[in-house]
Coordinates of C-alpha atoms in Angstrom, one line a residue:
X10 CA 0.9 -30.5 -2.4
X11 CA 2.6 -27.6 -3.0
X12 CA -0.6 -25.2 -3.3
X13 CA -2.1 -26.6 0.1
X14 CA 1.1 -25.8 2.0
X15 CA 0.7 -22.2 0.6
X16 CA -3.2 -22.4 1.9
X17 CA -1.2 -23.6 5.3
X18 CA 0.8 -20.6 5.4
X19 CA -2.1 -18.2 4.6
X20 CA -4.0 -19.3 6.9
X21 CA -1.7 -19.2 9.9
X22 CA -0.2 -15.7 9.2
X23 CA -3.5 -14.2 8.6
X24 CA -4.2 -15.6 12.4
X25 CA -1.5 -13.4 13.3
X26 CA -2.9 -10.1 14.2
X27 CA -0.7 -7.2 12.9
X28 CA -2.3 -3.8 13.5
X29 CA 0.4 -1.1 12.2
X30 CA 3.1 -0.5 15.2
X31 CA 2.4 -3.9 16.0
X32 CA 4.1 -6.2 13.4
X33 CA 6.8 -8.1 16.0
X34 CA 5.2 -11.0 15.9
X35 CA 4.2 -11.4 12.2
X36 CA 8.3 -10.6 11.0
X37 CA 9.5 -13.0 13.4
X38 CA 7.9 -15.9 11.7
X39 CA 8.5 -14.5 8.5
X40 CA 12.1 -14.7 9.6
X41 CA 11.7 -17.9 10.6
X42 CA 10.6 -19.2 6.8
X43 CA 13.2 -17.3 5.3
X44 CA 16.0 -18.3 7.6
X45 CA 15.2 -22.1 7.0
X46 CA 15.9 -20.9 3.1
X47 CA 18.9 -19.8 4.0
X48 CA 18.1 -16.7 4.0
X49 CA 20.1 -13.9 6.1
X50 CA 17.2 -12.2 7.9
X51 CA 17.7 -8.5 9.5
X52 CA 15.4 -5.9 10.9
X53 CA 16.6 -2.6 10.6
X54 CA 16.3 -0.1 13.6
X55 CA 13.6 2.2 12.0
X56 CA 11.6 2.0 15.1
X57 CA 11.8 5.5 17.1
X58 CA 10.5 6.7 13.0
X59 CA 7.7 4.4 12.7
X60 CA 6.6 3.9 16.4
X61 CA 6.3 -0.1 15.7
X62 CA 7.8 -2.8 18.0
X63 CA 9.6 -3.9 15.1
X64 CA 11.9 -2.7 12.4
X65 CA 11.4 -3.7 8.4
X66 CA 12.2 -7.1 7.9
X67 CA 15.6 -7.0 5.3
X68 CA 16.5 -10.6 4.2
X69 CA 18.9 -11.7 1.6
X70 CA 19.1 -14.8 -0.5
X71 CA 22.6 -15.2 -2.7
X72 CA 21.9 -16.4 -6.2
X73 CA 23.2 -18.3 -8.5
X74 CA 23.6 -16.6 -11.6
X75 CA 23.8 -13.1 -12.1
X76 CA 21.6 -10.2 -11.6
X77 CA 19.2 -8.9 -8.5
X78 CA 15.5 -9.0 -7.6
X79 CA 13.5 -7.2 -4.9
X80 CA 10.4 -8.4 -3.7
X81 CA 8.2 -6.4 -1.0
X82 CA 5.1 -6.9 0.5
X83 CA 4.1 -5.5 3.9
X84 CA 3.5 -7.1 7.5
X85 CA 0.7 -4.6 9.0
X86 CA -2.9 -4.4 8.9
X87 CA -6.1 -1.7 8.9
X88 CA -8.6 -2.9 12.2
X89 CA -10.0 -4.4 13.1
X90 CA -8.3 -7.3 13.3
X91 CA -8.4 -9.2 16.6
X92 CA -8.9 -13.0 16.8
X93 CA -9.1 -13.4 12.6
X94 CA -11.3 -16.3 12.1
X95 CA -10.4 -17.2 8.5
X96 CA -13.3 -19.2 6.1
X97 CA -12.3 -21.5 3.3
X98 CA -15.3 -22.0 1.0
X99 CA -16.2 -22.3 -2.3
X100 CA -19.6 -20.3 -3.5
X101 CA -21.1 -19.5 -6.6
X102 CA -19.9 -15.9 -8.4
X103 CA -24.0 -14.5 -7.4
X104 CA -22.9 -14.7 -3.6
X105 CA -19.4 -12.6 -3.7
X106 CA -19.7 -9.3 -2.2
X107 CA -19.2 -7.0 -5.4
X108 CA -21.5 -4.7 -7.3
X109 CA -19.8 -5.5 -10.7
X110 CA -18.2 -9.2 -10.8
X111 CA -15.5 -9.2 -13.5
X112 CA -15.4 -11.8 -16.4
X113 CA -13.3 -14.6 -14.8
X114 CA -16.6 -14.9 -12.1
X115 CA -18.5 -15.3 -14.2
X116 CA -16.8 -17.9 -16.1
X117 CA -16.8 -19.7 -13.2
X118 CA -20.4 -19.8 -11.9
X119 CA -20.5 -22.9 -10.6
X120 CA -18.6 -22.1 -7.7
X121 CA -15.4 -19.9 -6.9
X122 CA -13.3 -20.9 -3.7
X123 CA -12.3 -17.9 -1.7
X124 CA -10.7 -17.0 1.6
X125 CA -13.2 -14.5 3.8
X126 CA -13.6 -14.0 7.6
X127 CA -16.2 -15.2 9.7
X128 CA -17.3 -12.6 12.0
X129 CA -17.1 -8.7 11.8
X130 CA -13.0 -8.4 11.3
X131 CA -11.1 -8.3 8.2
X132 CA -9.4 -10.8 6.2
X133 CA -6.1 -8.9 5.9
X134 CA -5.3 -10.5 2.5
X135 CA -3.8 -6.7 2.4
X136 CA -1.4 -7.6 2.4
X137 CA -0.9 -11.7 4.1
X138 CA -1.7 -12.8 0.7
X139 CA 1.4 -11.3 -1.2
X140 CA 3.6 -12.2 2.1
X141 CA 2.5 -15.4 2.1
X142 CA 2.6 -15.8 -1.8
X143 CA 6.8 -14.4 -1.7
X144 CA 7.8 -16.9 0.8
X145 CA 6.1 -19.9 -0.9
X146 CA 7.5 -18.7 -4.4
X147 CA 11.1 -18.5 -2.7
X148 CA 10.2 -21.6 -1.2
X149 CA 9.5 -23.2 -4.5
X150 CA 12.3 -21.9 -6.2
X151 CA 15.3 -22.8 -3.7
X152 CA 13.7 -26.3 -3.7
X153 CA 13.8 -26.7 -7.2
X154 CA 17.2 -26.1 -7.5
X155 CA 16.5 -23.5 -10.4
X156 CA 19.1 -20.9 -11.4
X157 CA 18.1 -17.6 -9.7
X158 CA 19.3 -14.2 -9.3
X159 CA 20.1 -13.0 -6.0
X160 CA 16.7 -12.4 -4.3
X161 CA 16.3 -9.8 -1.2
X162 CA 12.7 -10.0 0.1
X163 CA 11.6 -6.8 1.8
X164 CA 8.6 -6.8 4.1
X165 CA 8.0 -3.0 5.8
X166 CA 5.9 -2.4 8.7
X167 CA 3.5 0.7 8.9
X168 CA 2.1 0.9 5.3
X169 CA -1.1 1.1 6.3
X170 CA -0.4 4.3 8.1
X171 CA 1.1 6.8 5.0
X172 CA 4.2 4.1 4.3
X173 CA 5.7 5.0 7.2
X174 CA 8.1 1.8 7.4
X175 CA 9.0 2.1 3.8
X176 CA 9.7 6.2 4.0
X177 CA 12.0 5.3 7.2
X178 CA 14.2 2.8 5.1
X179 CA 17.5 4.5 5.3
X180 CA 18.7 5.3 1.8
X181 CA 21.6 2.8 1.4
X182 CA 19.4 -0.6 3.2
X183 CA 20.4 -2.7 0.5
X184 CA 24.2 -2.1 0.7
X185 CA 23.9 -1.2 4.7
X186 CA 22.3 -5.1 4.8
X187 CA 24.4 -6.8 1.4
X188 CA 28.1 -6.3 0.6
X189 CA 27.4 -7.7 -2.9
X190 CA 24.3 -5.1 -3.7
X191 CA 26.9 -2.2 -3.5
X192 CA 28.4 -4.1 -7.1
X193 CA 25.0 -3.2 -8.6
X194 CA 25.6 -1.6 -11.7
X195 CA 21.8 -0.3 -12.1
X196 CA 19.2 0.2 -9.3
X197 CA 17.7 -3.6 -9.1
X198 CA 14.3 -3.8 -9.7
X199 CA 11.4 -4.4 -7.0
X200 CA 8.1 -6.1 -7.4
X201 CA 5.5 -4.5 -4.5
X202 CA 2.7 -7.3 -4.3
X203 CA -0.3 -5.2 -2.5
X204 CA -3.1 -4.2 -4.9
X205 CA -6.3 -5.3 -6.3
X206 CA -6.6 -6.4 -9.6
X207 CA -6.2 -10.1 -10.5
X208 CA -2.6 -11.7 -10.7
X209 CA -1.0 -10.1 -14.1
X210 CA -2.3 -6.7 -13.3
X211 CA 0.2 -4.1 -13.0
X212 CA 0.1 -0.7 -11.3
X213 CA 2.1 1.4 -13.9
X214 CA 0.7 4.9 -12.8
X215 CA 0.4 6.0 -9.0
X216 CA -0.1 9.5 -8.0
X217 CA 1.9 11.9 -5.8
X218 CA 0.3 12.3 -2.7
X219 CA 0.5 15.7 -0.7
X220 CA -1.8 16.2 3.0
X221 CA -2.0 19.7 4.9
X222 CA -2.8 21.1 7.8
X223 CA -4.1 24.8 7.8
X224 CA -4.4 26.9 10.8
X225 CA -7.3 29.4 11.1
X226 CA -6.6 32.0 14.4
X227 CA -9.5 34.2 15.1
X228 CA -9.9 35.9 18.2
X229 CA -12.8 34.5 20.6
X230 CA -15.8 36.3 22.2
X231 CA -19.0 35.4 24.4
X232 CA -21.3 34.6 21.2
X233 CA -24.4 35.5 22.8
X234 CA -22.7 38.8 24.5
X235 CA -20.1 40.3 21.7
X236 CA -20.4 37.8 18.8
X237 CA -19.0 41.5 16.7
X238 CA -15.9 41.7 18.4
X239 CA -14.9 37.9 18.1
X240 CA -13.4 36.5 14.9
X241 CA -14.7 33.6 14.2
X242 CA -11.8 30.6 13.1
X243 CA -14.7 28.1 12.4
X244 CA -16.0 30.6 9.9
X245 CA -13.4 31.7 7.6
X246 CA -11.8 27.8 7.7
X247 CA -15.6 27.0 6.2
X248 CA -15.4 29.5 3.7
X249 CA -11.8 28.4 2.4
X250 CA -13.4 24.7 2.1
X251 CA -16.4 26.2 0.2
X252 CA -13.8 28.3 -1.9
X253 CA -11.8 24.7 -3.2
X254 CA -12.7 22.1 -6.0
X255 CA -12.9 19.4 -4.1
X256 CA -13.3 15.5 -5.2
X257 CA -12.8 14.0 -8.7
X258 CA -11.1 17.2 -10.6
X259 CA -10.3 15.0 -13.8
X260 CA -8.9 11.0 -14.2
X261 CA -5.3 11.4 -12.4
X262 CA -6.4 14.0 -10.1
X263 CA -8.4 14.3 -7.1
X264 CA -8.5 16.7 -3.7
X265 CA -10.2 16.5 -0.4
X266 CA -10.8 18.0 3.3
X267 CA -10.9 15.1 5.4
X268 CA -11.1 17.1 8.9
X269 CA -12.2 20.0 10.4
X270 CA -11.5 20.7 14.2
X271 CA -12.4 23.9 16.6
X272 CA -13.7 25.9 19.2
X273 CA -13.9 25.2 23.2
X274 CA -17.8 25.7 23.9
X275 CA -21.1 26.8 21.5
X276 CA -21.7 29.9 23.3
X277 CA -17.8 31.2 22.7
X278 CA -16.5 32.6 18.8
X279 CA -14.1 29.9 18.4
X280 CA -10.3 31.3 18.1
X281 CA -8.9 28.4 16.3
X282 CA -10.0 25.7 13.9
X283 CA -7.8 23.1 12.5
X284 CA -8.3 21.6 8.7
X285 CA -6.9 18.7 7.5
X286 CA -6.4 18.0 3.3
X287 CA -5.0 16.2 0.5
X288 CA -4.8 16.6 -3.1
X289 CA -3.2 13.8 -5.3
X290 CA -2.1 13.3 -9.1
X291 CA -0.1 11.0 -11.4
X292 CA 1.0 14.3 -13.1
X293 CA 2.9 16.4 -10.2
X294 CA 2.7 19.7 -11.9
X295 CA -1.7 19.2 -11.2
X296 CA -1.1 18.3 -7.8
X297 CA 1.2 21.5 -7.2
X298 CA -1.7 23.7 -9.5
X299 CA -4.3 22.0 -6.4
X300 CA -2.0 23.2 -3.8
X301 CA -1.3 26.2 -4.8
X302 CA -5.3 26.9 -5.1
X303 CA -6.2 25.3 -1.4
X304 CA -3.5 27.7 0.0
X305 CA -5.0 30.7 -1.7
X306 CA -8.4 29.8 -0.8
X307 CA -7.3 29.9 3.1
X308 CA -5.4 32.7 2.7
X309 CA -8.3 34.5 1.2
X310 CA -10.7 33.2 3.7
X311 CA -8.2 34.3 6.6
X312 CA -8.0 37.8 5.5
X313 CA -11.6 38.2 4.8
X314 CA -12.3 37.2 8.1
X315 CA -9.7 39.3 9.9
X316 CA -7.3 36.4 11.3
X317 CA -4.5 34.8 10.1
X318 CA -3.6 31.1 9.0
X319 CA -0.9 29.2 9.0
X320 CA -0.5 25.8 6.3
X321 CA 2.1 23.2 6.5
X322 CA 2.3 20.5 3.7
X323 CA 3.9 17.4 3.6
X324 CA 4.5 14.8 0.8
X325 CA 3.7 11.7 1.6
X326 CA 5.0 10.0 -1.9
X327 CA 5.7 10.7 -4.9
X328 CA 4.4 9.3 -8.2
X329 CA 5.1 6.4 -10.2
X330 CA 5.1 6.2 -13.8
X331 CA 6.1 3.5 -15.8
X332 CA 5.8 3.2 -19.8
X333 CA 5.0 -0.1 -21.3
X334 CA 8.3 -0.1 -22.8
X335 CA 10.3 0.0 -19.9
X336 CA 12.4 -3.3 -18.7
X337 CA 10.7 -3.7 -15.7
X338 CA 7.3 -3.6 -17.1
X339 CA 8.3 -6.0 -20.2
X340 CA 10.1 -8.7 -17.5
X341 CA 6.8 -9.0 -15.8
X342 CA 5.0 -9.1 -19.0
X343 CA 7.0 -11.9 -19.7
X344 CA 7.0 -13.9 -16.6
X345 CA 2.9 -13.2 -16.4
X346 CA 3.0 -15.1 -19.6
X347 CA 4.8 -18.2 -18.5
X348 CA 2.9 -18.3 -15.3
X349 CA -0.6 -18.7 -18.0
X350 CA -1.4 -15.2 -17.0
X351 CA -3.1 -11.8 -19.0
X352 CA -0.6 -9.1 -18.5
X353 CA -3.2 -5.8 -17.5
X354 CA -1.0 -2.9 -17.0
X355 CA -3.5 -0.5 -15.2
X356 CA -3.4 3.0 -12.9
X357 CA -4.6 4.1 -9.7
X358 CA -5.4 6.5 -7.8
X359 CA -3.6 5.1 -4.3
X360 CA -0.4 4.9 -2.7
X361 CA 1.8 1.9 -2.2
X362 CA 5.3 1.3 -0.7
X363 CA 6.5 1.7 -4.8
X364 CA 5.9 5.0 -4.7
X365 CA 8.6 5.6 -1.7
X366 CA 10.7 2.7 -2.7
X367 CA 11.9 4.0 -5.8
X368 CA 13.5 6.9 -3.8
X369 CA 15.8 4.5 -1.9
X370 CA 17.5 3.0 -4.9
X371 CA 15.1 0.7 -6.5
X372 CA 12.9 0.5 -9.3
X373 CA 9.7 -0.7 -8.0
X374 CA 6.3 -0.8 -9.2
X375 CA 3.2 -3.0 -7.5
X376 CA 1.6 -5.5 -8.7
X377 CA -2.5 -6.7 -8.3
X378 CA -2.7 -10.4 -6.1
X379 CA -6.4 -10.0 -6.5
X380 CA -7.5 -9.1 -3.1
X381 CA -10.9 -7.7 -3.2
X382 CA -13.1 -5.6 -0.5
X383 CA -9.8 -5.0 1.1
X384 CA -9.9 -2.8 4.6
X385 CA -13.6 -4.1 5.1
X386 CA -15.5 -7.3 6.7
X387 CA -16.5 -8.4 3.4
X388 CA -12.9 -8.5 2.0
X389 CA -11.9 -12.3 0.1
X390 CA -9.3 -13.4 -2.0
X391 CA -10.2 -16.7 -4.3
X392 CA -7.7 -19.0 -4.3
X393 CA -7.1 -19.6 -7.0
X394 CA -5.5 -16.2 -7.1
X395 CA -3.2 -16.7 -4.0
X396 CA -1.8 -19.7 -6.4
X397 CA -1.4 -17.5 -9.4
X398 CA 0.3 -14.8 -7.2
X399 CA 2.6 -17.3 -6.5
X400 CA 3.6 -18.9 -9.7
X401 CA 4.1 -15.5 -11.1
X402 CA 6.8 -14.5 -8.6
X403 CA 8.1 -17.9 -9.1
X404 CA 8.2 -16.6 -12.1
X405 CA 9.8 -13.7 -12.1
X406 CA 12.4 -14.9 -10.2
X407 CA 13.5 -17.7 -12.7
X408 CA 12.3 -15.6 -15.9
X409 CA 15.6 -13.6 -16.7
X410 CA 14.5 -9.9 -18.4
X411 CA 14.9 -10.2 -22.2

């Protein structure tokens, strides 16, 4: 059955440990899958950017009727992830670890069949669930003989760690990797599958994401001796954190200090200190109102503490915003629908490879496969879900956009 060979293939790349920068083995048999299709399989050289062993996994599947169709899902995993030892069972909805079961759990409380590890590792359903779900859906769809656009199946390496295999893409992969992409009229669309949310969900609002790194320089002192002449770093990069709105600031829009790091020994006024930050919003012009307000609070704290400070900030990705209106949204409303499922357009506050993507030429947007727990011990996928995933890229693939 078509189902338990998609189990099959779950089950055997999950036991294929991935940590980011080590994803060589894990794209070489997803190469091997997508070869036997007939796929042409490359890996670009993105390796001195990402630090992997491997490059992203580009592969190309000529269609045969107009039009073109990305679909991405990544090859790395969080830790820890060592020896997976993967648990088919079915238990009832009151034994899933989650606070607040949603509705289709409790429909079924007789018993729901999930995928979980044994043991203190994670499952790494993020993101071997929408891996494995693309390759049985192309799988599917060559077999059946269907009419099908052409199909180029993108699977990055380092997501886990800030996108890094997706932000190394160069800017032209598609036509660098496909002569035929370069007659694109419009940029092709791109179906990410690595969120929560049950099969039909659909991340239509991601925010930008920025991280900094401020610099306090005091000047140090024996603290017991001449704690007055020493300007303490520690201190004024404490009184810039106390100075920011930090956490939840409103429903797209949230900021944090993640690190602090200084001095050499207690008894010496520590010279430097090191923060570390973020801030994040779906609306950009908030995350640049949050920036602009962490800077000023360090630059304040710096001068009232007689140093100096120096902040670089980086953008990570930017945001993603899609109205319900727009093509891409209403083709996967459509092929959720054939594939019996309830179209959820929803919004996060994470980061996936979409948010990068669509700077390289693509519209993409993610979609929920319904991994739950995800980056933890207790993360499971029922699968029933790793089905649905599947029919609804099978779906999307033979659906053409109306």
């Amino acid at each position: 059955m078509e189902s338990e060979r998609l189990c099959r293939l779950f089950e055997e790349l999950v036991a294929i440990e991935s940590p980011s920068r080590v994803e060589q083995a894990m794209g070489l048999r997803c190469a091997q899958e997508l070869e036997a299709l007939g796929a042409t399989v490359v890996f670009d050289t993105t390796q001195s950017l990402t630090g992997s062993n491997c490059g992203n996994l580009i592969a190309t599947l000529p269609g045969t009727r107009p039009g073109h169709l990305v679909l991405a899902a990544h090859l790395d995993t969080v830790e820890p992830c060592h020896a997976i030892e993967v648990v088919r069972e079915r238990v009832p909805f009151e034994a899933l670890p989650v606070e607040d079961p949603s509705p289709w759990m409790t429909e079924n409380a007789q018993a729901i069949e999930i995928y979980r590890s044994q043991g203190e590792t994670i499952l790494s359903a993020d993101d071997k669930a929408g891996v494995a779900a693309i390759l049985e859906a192309v799988r599917r769809v060559v077999e059946s003989g269907v009419d099908r656009p052409q199909l180029t199946i993108l699977f990055t390496v380092g997501e886990e760690i800030s996108l890094q295999g997706a932000s190394a893409l160069a800017a032209d992969f598609l036509t660098a990797t496909d002569a035929d992409a370069a007659a694109e009229p419009d940029s092709p669309p791109c179906y990410v599958f690595d969120a929560d949310g049950r099969p039909g969900s659909l991340i239509v609002g991601a925010p930008c994401h920025w991280t900094f790194e401020a610099r306090f320089t005091g000047k140090a002192a024996h603290a017991g001796v001449e704690p007055e002449v020493g300007r303490s770093a520690i201190s004024m990069a404490a009184q810039a954190i106390a100075a920011m709105n930090l956490g939840r600031l409103d429903e797209e829009t949230t900021t944090n200090v993640g690190q602090i790091q200084g001095g050499v020994e207690v008894n010496v006024v520590a010279q430097e200190c090191l923060l570390r930050g973020e801030c994040r919003s779906r609306n950009p012009e908030k995350a640049d109102v949050c920036r602009q307000a962490m800077e000023s609070a360090c630059y304040q704290a710096a001068k009232e503490g007689e140093g100096t400070v120096d902040i670089q900030w980086v953008k990570d990705y930017p945001a993603v915003a899609f109205s319900l209106d727009d093509p891409l949204v209403r083709h996967f409303a459509q092929a959720a629908k054939q594939a019996g499922l309830s179209f959820s357009p929803t919004t996060t506050g994470g980061g996936s490879d979409a948010n990068v993507l669509g700077e390289k030429g693509l519209r993409a947007i993610c979609c929920g496969i319904g991994m739950t727990n995800f980056h933890s011990s207790e993360e499971f996928i029922a699968v029933e879900d790793l089905e649905a995933t599947t029919c609804l890229i099978e779906a999307l693939i033979t659906t053409e956009s109306k």
